[in-house]
Amino acid sequence: MVSSYWEQMDLWVPGTDATGSKNLTWEQLDFNRNCSYWGHWLSAMLQTDSWDPKTTIGMSVESAMEYYASAMPKGYTTTFDEVAKWFAYNMYHTPVPENSESPDYYLFSKRFNDTVLYGPKPHCPTEFCKAVGYTGNQDLCGIGVVVSYYLEGILATMYLLAFTVHQMRRHLDKNVYEKPRPTQKQGAGERILDAFRGSLDIFLGGAMLISVAMLGASVYASANNFKERSESNPDLPTSDSIYEMALALIASNFSVFPVMLLYALAKHDGHRKWLHRSVLLLLWGLSVTVVYLAPRGEVDYALRKSGHRNFECDQRGSQYWKAVKATQFLVVGLPLMWLVLTIFLTTGFKIPGMVDRPWVKRWRSMWRLSVAWVNMLIMWAILAYFTQFRQKIIDAAGGLDKNDKWTFGQVLALAAWVPIVVEILYILVCK
């Protein structure tokens, strides 16, 4: 009797024709017909329960009704209670334990999995990724924050161009700069150079502060995520936490390169020399910590050696973990190489006569600008990759991502570099 009931329930689907004499069968249902309804139903299934982040909320009866109705052939009707009963049986028919507690898992029927849950997936990749709902973190890639990154990059590039033009003019016309020039009104080029010179220390200090803050926040977030992932029963990842570590890794390390660019251009006199060097050492330590700790906070860190995407709709690409490994070597190796070369060009490693050799002098004269240009190129390469990665996340989320929305915080992010622009204009116009 019991087995007969289960057999009937396995075959039963809600719905009858207009006469009420003909019942629907599994074979007549087409769940591939409407991707939008399937995605809507699936998104509710996957939504994390805010009351208990270790579980999902589960099915929405309303979206289930819409999804089921879209799969029915014309001429058939059913009711909410019948559809709810059908979904409940196929999704939640795990026997309740003897202690009457809720089961730890639910055993979906195989036909339900193959037809209803996963059946439309090959036909609806866009809706599937939207249902999964992986989005970017607004604190890292919101529109205002990204504009702030670009503003910092543009300003740093403008400083580099101004100093490069100045050095080229000095090199090409040494006599003009060596002769004492009579007091006369400054030309436009000289005023622009003075504006950049006069505001350089303020810009460098602001860039250092922003970079320390971003790297410090990334270390804190990485440590929290690593601790969470290390637990035996971690919370389910939220939609904006999937890419949080990758975005933090890219954005925080991007912030170091404008600092290095400006540091190469600035003069370091008195106490500022050791202050700037101390900050650079701090930035290096934080960067190394981030590139080694952030990957350990990733959802798929344990699967990093698989060589392919480790979860559906992963926008990081199959080579992400190889890129992370390369970044770790670069963050450790490049600053050390810069330090060794700088010491060599300035001291010659105390080798007699080395400092005065013509080729060493030639390299020493262009070393600071060369370092600045290398940092500028790396800075823009990172920002271009970050922008592309961010856009892929937004496109895959199908409108769920709010990173292109201007909110109070995004407008506030633009204020970071306003004092620098004001200082440049003040020196340019008023002095």
PDB file of C-alpha atoms in Angstrom, residues 139-381:
ATOM      1  CA  ASP A 139      33.217  49.373  -1.532  1.00  0.00           C
ATOM      2  CA  LEU A 140      35.792  48.067  -4.005  1.00  0.00           C
ATOM      3  CA  CYS A 141      34.270  48.514  -7.463  1.00  0.00           C
ATOM      4  CA  GLY A 142      31.352  50.920  -7.145  1.00  0.00           C
ATOM      5  CA  ILE A 143      31.159  53.546  -9.885  1.00  0.00           C
ATOM      6  CA  GLY A 144      32.396  56.366  -7.651  1.00  0.00           C
ATOM      7  CA  VAL A 145      35.278  54.283  -6.315  1.00  0.00           C
ATOM      8  CA  VAL A 146      36.357  53.311  -9.840  1.00  0.00           C
ATOM      9  CA  VAL A 147      36.188  56.937 -11.014  1.00  0.00           C
ATOM     10  CA  SER A 148      38.374  57.773  -8.005  1.00  0.00           C
ATOM     11  CA  TYR A 149      40.906  55.138  -9.138  1.00  0.00           C
ATOM     12  CA  TYR A 150      40.966  56.671 -12.610  1.00  0.00           C
ATOM     13  CA  LEU A 151      41.256  60.189 -11.237  1.00  0.00           C
ATOM     14  CA  GLU A 152      44.264  59.157  -9.163  1.00  0.00           C
ATOM     15  CA  GLY A 153      45.829  57.448 -12.176  1.00  0.00           C
ATOM     16  CA  ILE A 154      45.231  60.448 -14.451  1.00  0.00           C
ATOM     17  CA  LEU A 155      46.659  62.890 -11.903  1.00  0.00           C
ATOM     18  CA  ALA A 156      49.733  60.717 -11.337  1.00  0.00           C
ATOM     19  CA  THR A 157      50.271  60.463 -15.102  1.00  0.00           C
ATOM     20  CA  MET A 158      49.957  64.242 -15.469  1.00  0.00           C
ATOM     21  CA  TYR A 159      52.649  64.746 -12.821  1.00  0.00           C
ATOM     22  CA  LEU A 160      54.907  62.254 -14.587  1.00  0.00           C
ATOM     23  CA  LEU A 161      54.426  63.932 -17.967  1.00  0.00           C
ATOM     24  CA  ALA A 162      55.142  67.375 -16.513  1.00  0.00           C
ATOM     25  CA  PHE A 163      58.365  66.231 -14.842  1.00  0.00           C
ATOM     26  CA  THR A 164      59.413  64.258 -17.926  1.00  0.00           C
ATOM     27  CA  VAL A 165      58.963  67.274 -20.210  1.00  0.00           C
ATOM     28  CA  HIS A 166      60.925  69.393 -17.738  1.00  0.00           C
ATOM     29  CA  GLN A 167      63.809  66.901 -17.645  1.00  0.00           C
ATOM     30  CA  MET A 168      63.844  66.602 -21.444  1.00  0.00           C
ATOM     31  CA  ARG A 169      64.015  70.378 -21.821  1.00  0.00           C
ATOM     32  CA  ARG A 170      66.890  70.528 -19.361  1.00  0.00           C
ATOM     33  CA  HIS A 171      68.732  67.779 -21.200  1.00  0.00           C
ATOM     34  CA  LEU A 172      68.198  69.297 -24.659  1.00  0.00           C
ATOM     35  CA  ASP A 173      68.963  72.878 -23.673  1.00  0.00           C
ATOM     36  CA  LYS A 174      71.438  72.694 -20.801  1.00  0.00           C
ATOM     37  CA  ASN A 175      72.805  76.204 -21.386  1.00  0.00           C
ATOM     38  CA  VAL A 176      69.456  77.825 -20.728  1.00  0.00           C
ATOM     39  CA  TYR A 177      69.125  76.125 -17.362  1.00  0.00           C
ATOM     40  CA  GLU A 178      72.770  76.581 -16.343  1.00  0.00           C
ATOM     41  CA  LYS A 179      72.832  80.361 -16.956  1.00  0.00           C
ATOM     42  CA  PRO A 180      71.299  82.558 -14.251  1.00  0.00           C
ATOM     43  CA  ARG A 181      68.065  83.788 -15.769  1.00  0.00           C
ATOM     44  CA  PRO A 182      66.960  87.405 -15.239  1.00  0.00           C
ATOM     45  CA  THR A 183      63.877  88.026 -13.165  1.00  0.00           C
ATOM     46  CA  GLN A 184      60.925  87.971 -15.514  1.00  0.00           C
ATOM     47  CA  LYS A 185      57.345  86.874 -15.652  1.00  0.00           C
ATOM     48  CA  GLN A 186      56.949  83.109 -15.732  1.00  0.00           C
ATOM     49  CA  GLY A 187      55.694  81.453 -18.859  1.00  0.00           C
ATOM     50  CA  ALA A 188      52.731  79.086 -18.904  1.00  0.00           C
ATOM     51  CA  GLY A 189      54.951  76.008 -18.934  1.00  0.00           C
ATOM     52  CA  GLU A 190      56.903  77.133 -15.867  1.00  0.00           C
ATOM     53  CA  ARG A 191      53.714  77.952 -13.956  1.00  0.00           C
ATOM     54  CA  ILE A 192      52.298  74.506 -14.737  1.00  0.00           C
ATOM     55  CA  LEU A 193      55.519  72.853 -13.571  1.00  0.00           C
ATOM     56  CA  ASP A 194      55.495  74.938 -10.372  1.00  0.00           C
ATOM     57  CA  ALA A 195      51.883  73.904  -9.751  1.00  0.00           C
ATOM     58  CA  PHE A 196      52.809  70.230  -9.993  1.00  0.00           C
ATOM     59  CA  ARG A 197      55.951  70.696  -7.910  1.00  0.00           C
ATOM     60  CA  GLY A 198      54.147  72.635  -5.213  1.00  0.00           C
ATOM     61  CA  SER A 199      51.377  70.067  -4.824  1.00  0.00           C
ATOM     62  CA  LEU A 200      53.501  66.926  -5.190  1.00  0.00           C
ATOM     63  CA  ASP A 201      54.084  66.373  -1.466  1.00  0.00           C
ATOM     64  CA  ILE A 202      50.375  66.741  -0.693  1.00  0.00           C
ATOM     65  CA  PHE A 203      49.480  64.285  -3.453  1.00  0.00           C
ATOM     66  CA  LEU A 204      52.133  61.801  -2.323  1.00  0.00           C
ATOM     67  CA  GLY A 205      50.925  62.002   1.273  1.00  0.00           C
ATOM     68  CA  GLY A 206      47.300  61.490   0.224  1.00  0.00           C
ATOM     69  CA  ALA A 207      48.180  58.565  -2.039  1.00  0.00           C
ATOM     70  CA  MET A 208      50.173  56.950   0.770  1.00  0.00           C
ATOM     71  CA  LEU A 209      47.287  57.348   3.201  1.00  0.00           C
ATOM     72  CA  ILE A 210      44.772  55.866   0.746  1.00  0.00           C
ATOM     73  CA  SER A 211      47.073  52.955  -0.055  1.00  0.00           C
ATOM     74  CA  VAL A 212      47.741  52.120   3.607  1.00  0.00           C
ATOM     75  CA  ALA A 213      43.993  52.251   4.307  1.00  0.00           C
ATOM     76  CA  MET A 214      43.114  50.009   1.341  1.00  0.00           C
ATOM     77  CA  LEU A 215      45.823  47.471   2.100  1.00  0.00           C
ATOM     78  CA  GLY A 216      44.933  47.463   5.799  1.00  0.00           C
ATOM     79  CA  ALA A 217      41.254  46.898   4.998  1.00  0.00           C
ATOM     80  CA  SER A 218      42.199  44.097   2.594  1.00  0.00           C
ATOM     81  CA  VAL A 219      44.320  42.387   5.262  1.00  0.00           C
ATOM     82  CA  TYR A 220      41.434  42.596   7.739  1.00  0.00           C
ATOM     83  CA  ALA A 221      38.877  41.259   5.231  1.00  0.00           C
ATOM     84  CA  SER A 222      41.246  38.491   4.136  1.00  0.00           C
ATOM     85  CA  ALA A 223      41.848  37.397   7.723  1.00  0.00           C
ATOM     86  CA  ASN A 224      38.100  37.341   8.416  1.00  0.00           C
ATOM     87  CA  ASN A 225      37.354  35.325   5.277  1.00  0.00           C
ATOM     88  CA  PHE A 226      40.199  32.914   5.980  1.00  0.00           C
ATOM     89  CA  LYS A 227      38.871  32.348   9.496  1.00  0.00           C
ATOM     90  CA  GLU A 228      35.331  31.835   8.164  1.00  0.00           C
ATOM     91  CA  ARG A 229      36.422  29.363   5.469  1.00  0.00           C
ATOM     92  CA  SER A 230      38.457  27.417   8.036  1.00  0.00           C
ATOM     93  CA  GLU A 231      35.380  26.583  10.117  1.00  0.00           C
ATOM     94  CA  SER A 232      33.780  23.162   9.748  1.00  0.00           C
ATOM     95  CA  ASN A 233      30.355  24.610   8.900  1.00  0.00           C
ATOM     96  CA  PRO A 234      30.900  28.077   7.408  1.00  0.00           C
ATOM     97  CA  ASP A 235      28.164  30.488   6.424  1.00  0.00           C
ATOM     98  CA  LEU A 236      27.088  30.395   2.806  1.00  0.00           C
ATOM     99  CA  PRO A 237      28.911  33.115   0.844  1.00  0.00           C
ATOM    100  CA  THR A 238      26.851  36.220   0.101  1.00  0.00           C
ATOM    101  CA  SER A 239      26.443  37.372  -3.480  1.00  0.00           C
ATOM    102  CA  ASP A 240      29.026  40.155  -3.177  1.00  0.00           C
ATOM    103  CA  SER A 241      31.578  38.077  -1.244  1.00  0.00           C
ATOM    104  CA  ILE A 242      32.383  35.654  -4.081  1.00  0.00           C
ATOM    105  CA  TYR A 243      34.677  38.155  -5.797  1.00  0.00           C
ATOM    106  CA  GLU A 244      35.561  40.188  -2.708  1.00  0.00           C
ATOM    107  CA  MET A 245      39.046  38.735  -2.263  1.00  0.00           C
ATOM    108  CA  ALA A 246      39.933  38.956  -5.962  1.00  0.00           C
ATOM    109  CA  LEU A 247      38.757  42.580  -6.166  1.00  0.00           C
ATOM    110  CA  ALA A 248      40.521  43.481  -2.910  1.00  0.00           C
ATOM    111  CA  LEU A 249      43.738  41.904  -4.158  1.00  0.00           C
ATOM    112  CA  ILE A 250      43.667  43.879  -7.412  1.00  0.00           C
ATOM    113  CA  ALA A 251      42.443  47.219  -6.038  1.00  0.00           C
ATOM    114  CA  SER A 252      44.733  47.338  -3.006  1.00  0.00           C
ATOM    115  CA  ASN A 253      47.840  46.490  -5.019  1.00  0.00           C
ATOM    116  CA  PHE A 254      46.851  49.029  -7.679  1.00  0.00           C
ATOM    117  CA  SER A 255      46.947  51.710  -4.966  1.00  0.00           C
ATOM    118  CA  VAL A 256      50.668  51.093  -4.388  1.00  0.00           C
ATOM    119  CA  PHE A 257      51.807  52.051  -7.890  1.00  0.00           C
ATOM    120  CA  PRO A 258      50.712  55.719  -7.868  1.00  0.00           C
ATOM    121  CA  VAL A 259      52.636  55.992  -4.593  1.00  0.00           C
ATOM    122  CA  MET A 260      55.770  54.503  -6.150  1.00  0.00           C
ATOM    123  CA  LEU A 261      55.386  56.748  -9.198  1.00  0.00           C
ATOM    124  CA  LEU A 262      55.106  59.917  -7.109  1.00  0.00           C
ATOM    125  CA  TYR A 263      57.850  58.803  -4.718  1.00  0.00           C
ATOM    126  CA  ALA A 264      60.238  58.522  -7.677  1.00  0.00           C
ATOM    127  CA  LEU A 265      59.451  62.129  -8.669  1.00  0.00           C
ATOM    128  CA  ALA A 266      59.583  63.755  -5.235  1.00  0.00           C
ATOM    129  CA  LYS A 267      62.563  65.157  -3.377  1.00  0.00           C
ATOM    130  CA  HIS A 268      63.011  63.623   0.060  1.00  0.00           C
ATOM    131  CA  ASP A 269      64.656  66.135   2.380  1.00  0.00           C
ATOM    132  CA  GLY A 270      65.043  66.073   6.149  1.00  0.00           C
ATOM    133  CA  HIS A 271      62.596  64.076   8.227  1.00  0.00           C
ATOM    134  CA  ARG A 272      60.396  63.396   5.167  1.00  0.00           C
ATOM    135  CA  LYS A 273      63.056  61.068   3.763  1.00  0.00           C
ATOM    136  CA  TRP A 274      62.699  58.585   6.623  1.00  0.00           C
ATOM    137  CA  LEU A 275      58.963  59.129   6.897  1.00  0.00           C
ATOM    138  CA  HIS A 276      58.476  58.262   3.233  1.00  0.00           C
ATOM    139  CA  ARG A 277      60.809  55.290   3.471  1.00  0.00           C
ATOM    140  CA  SER A 278      58.969  53.997   6.528  1.00  0.00           C
ATOM    141  CA  VAL A 279      55.652  54.246   4.703  1.00  0.00           C
ATOM    142  CA  LEU A 280      57.088  52.404   1.683  1.00  0.00           C
ATOM    143  CA  LEU A 281      58.307  49.622   3.969  1.00  0.00           C
ATOM    144  CA  LEU A 282      54.846  49.450   5.562  1.00  0.00           C
ATOM    145  CA  LEU A 283      53.176  49.317   2.138  1.00  0.00           C
ATOM    146  CA  TRP A 284      55.457  46.505   1.040  1.00  0.00           C
ATOM    147  CA  GLY A 285      54.728  44.514   4.194  1.00  0.00           C
ATOM    148  CA  LEU A 286      50.977  44.993   3.789  1.00  0.00           C
ATOM    149  CA  SER A 287      51.123  44.101   0.075  1.00  0.00           C
ATOM    150  CA  VAL A 288      52.976  40.860   0.775  1.00  0.00           C
ATOM    151  CA  THR A 289      50.449  40.020   3.495  1.00  0.00           C
ATOM    152  CA  VAL A 290      47.515  40.678   1.164  1.00  0.00           C
ATOM    153  CA  VAL A 291      48.815  38.624  -1.780  1.00  0.00           C
ATOM    154  CA  TYR A 292      49.429  35.617   0.465  1.00  0.00           C
ATOM    155  CA  LEU A 293      46.410  35.943   2.772  1.00  0.00           C
ATOM    156  CA  ALA A 294      43.647  37.067   0.372  1.00  0.00           C
ATOM    157  CA  PRO A 295      43.741  33.905  -1.793  1.00  0.00           C
ATOM    158  CA  ARG A 296      43.283  31.813   1.353  1.00  0.00           C
ATOM    159  CA  GLY A 297      39.999  33.599   1.943  1.00  0.00           C
ATOM    160  CA  GLU A 298      38.635  32.549  -1.464  1.00  0.00           C
ATOM    161  CA  VAL A 299      35.674  30.170  -1.592  1.00  0.00           C
ATOM    162  CA  ASP A 300      37.558  27.742  -3.833  1.00  0.00           C
ATOM    163  CA  TYR A 301      41.046  27.976  -2.328  1.00  0.00           C
ATOM    164  CA  ALA A 302      41.128  24.206  -1.689  1.00  0.00           C
ATOM    165  CA  LEU A 303      40.490  23.628  -5.416  1.00  0.00           C
ATOM    166  CA  ARG A 304      43.094  26.118  -6.672  1.00  0.00           C
ATOM    167  CA  LYS A 305      45.162  23.428  -8.425  1.00  0.00           C
ATOM    168  CA  SER A 306      42.270  22.072 -10.480  1.00  0.00           C
ATOM    169  CA  GLY A 307      43.255  24.115 -13.564  1.00  0.00           C
ATOM    170  CA  HIS A 308      39.686  25.109 -14.462  1.00  0.00           C
ATOM    171  CA  ARG A 309      36.772  27.186 -13.165  1.00  0.00           C
ATOM    172  CA  ASN A 310      35.774  25.843  -9.779  1.00  0.00           C
ATOM    173  CA  PHE A 311      32.201  27.132  -9.658  1.00  0.00           C
ATOM    174  CA  GLU A 312      29.510  28.153 -12.108  1.00  0.00           C
ATOM    175  CA  CYS A 313      29.614  31.639 -13.643  1.00  0.00           C
ATOM    176  CA  ASP A 314      33.124  32.274 -12.344  1.00  0.00           C
ATOM    177  CA  GLN A 315      34.286  35.454 -14.092  1.00  0.00           C
ATOM    178  CA  ARG A 316      37.872  35.246 -12.821  1.00  0.00           C
ATOM    179  CA  GLY A 317      38.892  32.860 -15.590  1.00  0.00           C
ATOM    180  CA  SER A 318      40.584  29.478 -15.490  1.00  0.00           C
ATOM    181  CA  GLN A 319      44.065  31.048 -15.161  1.00  0.00           C
ATOM    182  CA  TYR A 320      43.192  33.052 -12.046  1.00  0.00           C
ATOM    183  CA  TRP A 321      45.253  30.966  -9.641  1.00  0.00           C
ATOM    184  CA  LYS A 322      48.305  31.049 -11.898  1.00  0.00           C
ATOM    185  CA  ALA A 323      47.968  34.838 -12.033  1.00  0.00           C
ATOM    186  CA  VAL A 324      47.765  34.945  -8.226  1.00  0.00           C
ATOM    187  CA  LYS A 325      50.966  32.928  -7.945  1.00  0.00           C
ATOM    188  CA  ALA A 326      52.729  35.239 -10.417  1.00  0.00           C
ATOM    189  CA  THR A 327      51.501  38.278  -8.465  1.00  0.00           C
ATOM    190  CA  GLN A 328      52.960  36.863  -5.264  1.00  0.00           C
ATOM    191  CA  PHE A 329      56.391  36.588  -6.861  1.00  0.00           C
ATOM    192  CA  LEU A 330      56.131  40.083  -8.364  1.00  0.00           C
ATOM    193  CA  VAL A 331      55.056  41.777  -5.128  1.00  0.00           C
ATOM    194  CA  VAL A 332      57.999  40.239  -3.302  1.00  0.00           C
ATOM    195  CA  GLY A 333      60.561  40.373  -6.109  1.00  0.00           C
ATOM    196  CA  LEU A 334      60.036  43.733  -7.851  1.00  0.00           C
ATOM    197  CA  PRO A 335      60.551  45.954  -4.762  1.00  0.00           C
ATOM    198  CA  LEU A 336      63.661  43.984  -3.805  1.00  0.00           C
ATOM    199  CA  MET A 337      65.061  44.355  -7.323  1.00  0.00           C
ATOM    200  CA  TRP A 338      64.283  48.108  -7.268  1.00  0.00           C
ATOM    201  CA  LEU A 339      66.035  48.453  -3.902  1.00  0.00           C
ATOM    202  CA  VAL A 340      69.148  46.575  -5.031  1.00  0.00           C
ATOM    203  CA  LEU A 341      69.440  48.569  -8.280  1.00  0.00           C
ATOM    204  CA  THR A 342      68.891  51.879  -6.470  1.00  0.00           C
ATOM    205  CA  ILE A 343      71.608  51.075  -3.930  1.00  0.00           C
ATOM    206  CA  PHE A 344      73.960  50.050  -6.730  1.00  0.00           C
ATOM    207  CA  LEU A 345      73.407  53.228  -8.772  1.00  0.00           C
ATOM    208  CA  THR A 346      73.835  55.508  -5.746  1.00  0.00           C
ATOM    209  CA  THR A 347      76.689  53.722  -3.934  1.00  0.00           C
ATOM    210  CA  GLY A 348      78.161  51.318  -6.490  1.00  0.00           C
ATOM    211  CA  PHE A 349      78.157  48.754  -3.681  1.00  0.00           C
ATOM    212  CA  LYS A 350      81.258  50.622  -2.406  1.00  0.00           C
ATOM    213  CA  ILE A 351      83.309  49.250  -5.297  1.00  0.00           C
ATOM    214  CA  PRO A 352      86.131  51.757  -5.964  1.00  0.00           C
ATOM    215  CA  GLY A 353      85.430  53.909  -9.022  1.00  0.00           C
ATOM    216  CA  MET A 354      82.092  52.245  -9.812  1.00  0.00           C
ATOM    217  CA  VAL A 355      79.939  55.291  -8.980  1.00  0.00           C
ATOM    218  CA  ASP A 356      81.932  57.504 -11.351  1.00  0.00           C
ATOM    219  CA  ARG A 357      81.785  55.238 -14.367  1.00  0.00           C
ATOM    220  CA  PRO A 358      80.017  56.903 -17.341  1.00  0.00           C
ATOM    221  CA  TRP A 359      77.354  54.220 -17.811  1.00  0.00           C
ATOM    222  CA  VAL A 360      76.512  54.253 -14.097  1.00  0.00           C
ATOM    223  CA  LYS A 361      76.204  58.055 -14.182  1.00  0.00           C
ATOM    224  CA  ARG A 362      74.022  57.836 -17.270  1.00  0.00           C
ATOM    225  CA  TRP A 363      71.678  55.324 -15.656  1.00  0.00           C
ATOM    226  CA  ARG A 364      71.650  57.253 -12.377  1.00  0.00           C
ATOM    227  CA  SER A 365      70.556  60.432 -14.146  1.00  0.00           C
ATOM    228  CA  MET A 366      67.501  58.739 -15.652  1.00  0.00           C
ATOM    229  CA  TRP A 367      66.797  56.185 -12.915  1.00  0.00           C
ATOM    230  CA  ARG A 368      64.035  58.044 -11.066  1.00  0.00           C
ATOM    231  CA  LEU A 369      62.097  58.842 -14.228  1.00  0.00           C
ATOM    232  CA  SER A 370      62.546  55.291 -15.513  1.00  0.00           C
ATOM    233  CA  VAL A 371      61.144  53.872 -12.270  1.00  0.00           C
ATOM    234  CA  ALA A 372      58.229  56.305 -12.463  1.00  0.00           C
ATOM    235  CA  TRP A 373      57.409  55.276 -16.044  1.00  0.00           C
ATOM    236  CA  VAL A 374      57.552  51.557 -15.211  1.00  0.00           C
ATOM    237  CA  ASN A 375      55.171  52.115 -12.303  1.00  0.00           C
ATOM    238  CA  MET A 376      52.866  54.163 -14.509  1.00  0.00           C
ATOM    239  CA  LEU A 377      52.635  51.366 -17.094  1.00  0.00           C
ATOM    240  CA  ILE A 378      51.962  48.710 -14.442  1.00  0.00           C
ATOM    241  CA  MET A 379      49.398  50.988 -12.784  1.00  0.00           C
ATOM    242  CA  TRP A 380      47.371  51.392 -15.991  1.00  0.00           C
ATOM    243  CA  ALA A 381      47.680  47.693 -16.857  1.00  0.00           C
TER     244      ALA A 381
END
